[in-house]
Tab-separated table of C-alpha atoms in Angstrom:
chain	number	residue	atom	x	y	z
A	1	UNK	CA	-0.002	-0.053	0.489
A	2	UNK	CA	1.048	3.350	-0.953
A	3	UNK	CA	1.315	6.640	1.612
A	4	UNK	CA	-1.960	7.879	-1.212
A	5	UNK	CA	-3.838	4.537	-0.539
A	6	UNK	CA	-2.817	5.051	2.418
A	7	UNK	CA	-4.062	8.739	3.213
A	8	UNK	CA	-7.433	7.973	1.144
A	9	UNK	CA	-8.077	4.946	3.252
A	10	UNK	CA	-8.379	6.764	5.888
A	11	UNK	CA	-9.843	9.983	4.321
A	12	UNK	CA	-12.645	7.651	3.442
A	13	UNK	CA	-12.876	5.798	7.640
A	14	UNK	CA	-13.276	10.054	8.765
A	15	UNK	CA	-15.738	10.736	6.218
A	16	UNK	CA	-17.993	7.883	7.549
A	17	UNK	CA	-17.806	7.951	10.448
A	18	UNK	CA	-18.692	11.812	10.003
A	19	UNK	CA	-21.611	11.149	8.370
A	20	UNK	CA	-23.757	8.426	7.943
A	21	UNK	CA	-25.401	9.780	4.546
A	22	UNK	CA	-22.726	10.319	2.107
A	23	UNK	CA	-23.279	10.856	-1.023
A	24	UNK	CA	-22.187	7.716	-3.641
A	25	UNK	CA	-18.609	8.004	-5.282
A	26	UNK	CA	-18.512	8.914	-8.587
A	27	UNK	CA	-18.018	7.051	-11.642
A	28	UNK	CA	-15.635	7.376	-14.424
A	29	UNK	CA	-17.901	9.311	-16.712
A	30	UNK	CA	-19.115	11.855	-14.260
A	31	UNK	CA	-14.708	12.346	-13.625
A	32	UNK	CA	-14.725	12.561	-17.316
A	33	UNK	CA	-17.319	15.411	-17.080
A	34	UNK	CA	-15.945	17.273	-14.542
A	35	UNK	CA	-12.753	17.348	-17.061
A	36	UNK	CA	-14.093	18.459	-20.068
A	37	UNK	CA	-15.695	20.926	-18.413
A	38	UNK	CA	-12.812	22.562	-16.581
A	39	UNK	CA	-10.373	22.374	-19.089
A	40	UNK	CA	-7.848	20.248	-17.358
A	41	UNK	CA	-7.558	16.919	-15.814
A	42	UNK	CA	-8.202	16.696	-11.757
A	43	UNK	CA	-5.652	16.363	-9.406
A	44	UNK	CA	-4.840	12.184	-9.241
A	45	UNK	CA	-5.891	12.335	-5.176
A	46	UNK	CA	-9.082	14.695	-5.962
A	47	UNK	CA	-10.251	12.331	-8.375
A	48	UNK	CA	-9.603	9.351	-6.264
A	49	UNK	CA	-11.689	11.180	-3.024
A	50	UNK	CA	-14.857	11.563	-5.684
A	51	UNK	CA	-14.246	8.183	-7.111
A	52	UNK	CA	-13.366	6.227	-4.205
A	53	UNK	CA	-14.910	8.114	-0.825
A	54	UNK	CA	-17.890	10.459	-1.810
A	55	UNK	CA	-18.988	12.716	-4.117
A	56	UNK	CA	-18.749	15.404	-1.565
A	57	UNK	CA	-20.251	15.935	1.838
A	58	UNK	CA	-16.728	15.184	3.734
A	59	UNK	CA	-13.740	17.573	4.667
A	60	UNK	CA	-13.302	19.697	7.363
A	61	UNK	CA	-15.178	23.447	7.222
A	62	UNK	CA	-17.268	23.370	5.269
A	63	UNK	CA	-17.452	19.919	3.866
A	64	UNK	CA	-16.688	19.063	0.009
A	65	UNK	CA	-18.664	19.974	-2.723
A	66	UNK	CA	-19.969	17.886	-5.069
A	67	UNK	CA	-17.981	17.446	-8.381
A	68	UNK	CA	-20.948	18.364	-10.635
A	69	UNK	CA	-24.701	20.144	-9.905
A	70	UNK	CA	-27.486	20.559	-9.841
A	71	UNK	CA	-26.792	23.364	-7.450
A	72	UNK	CA	-23.115	24.307	-5.754
A	73	UNK	CA	-19.951	21.982	-7.100
A	74	UNK	CA	-16.821	22.738	-6.955
A	75	UNK	CA	-16.971	22.282	-10.937
A	76	UNK	CA	-19.214	25.256	-10.898
A	77	UNK	CA	-17.748	27.194	-7.811
A	78	UNK	CA	-14.246	26.788	-9.863
A	79	UNK	CA	-15.851	28.016	-13.831
A	80	UNK	CA	-17.697	30.828	-11.389
A	81	UNK	CA	-14.335	31.803	-9.935
A	82	UNK	CA	-12.578	31.719	-13.233
A	83	UNK	CA	-14.884	33.777	-14.988
A	84	UNK	CA	-15.372	36.506	-12.466
A	85	UNK	CA	-11.606	36.562	-12.426
A	86	UNK	CA	-11.712	37.247	-15.951
A	87	UNK	CA	-13.739	40.014	-16.112
A	88	UNK	CA	-12.588	41.845	-12.599
A	89	UNK	CA	-8.551	41.452	-14.906
A	90	UNK	CA	-10.479	43.000	-18.495
A	91	UNK	CA	-12.666	45.462	-16.585
A	92	UNK	CA	-8.952	46.788	-14.596
A	93	UNK	CA	-6.758	46.465	-18.468
A	94	UNK	CA	-10.056	49.007	-19.583
A	95	UNK	CA	-9.885	51.569	-16.641
A	96	UNK	CA	-5.132	51.558	-17.544
A	97	UNK	CA	-6.013	52.093	-20.909
C-alpha cells in the first residue's frame, strides 16, 4: 500500500464516521464530464477522493462540494470564480488603457 492509498483509506474511514449519509462516489464518466468542463484533468488525489470516498459531503469546515451540479458544485464554483477573475482583469485593463 502506498502513502496515497493509506491517505485515501483514512479519509474514507473518517468521512464515513463523521457522516452516515455520504453521497455515493462518482464514476469515471462523471470525472470525465467534470474534466471536460474544466478543460484540464483533476489532480489524481482529488480524483480518487471523488471516486473512492464520496461525491462531496466530507472534509473539514464547510465540507467538500459535489463534483458537478445541480446546485453548488466544485466545478461550478471554480468556473464562476475563474470567469469573475477574467472580468475583473478585463475591467482593470480597460480602466488603465
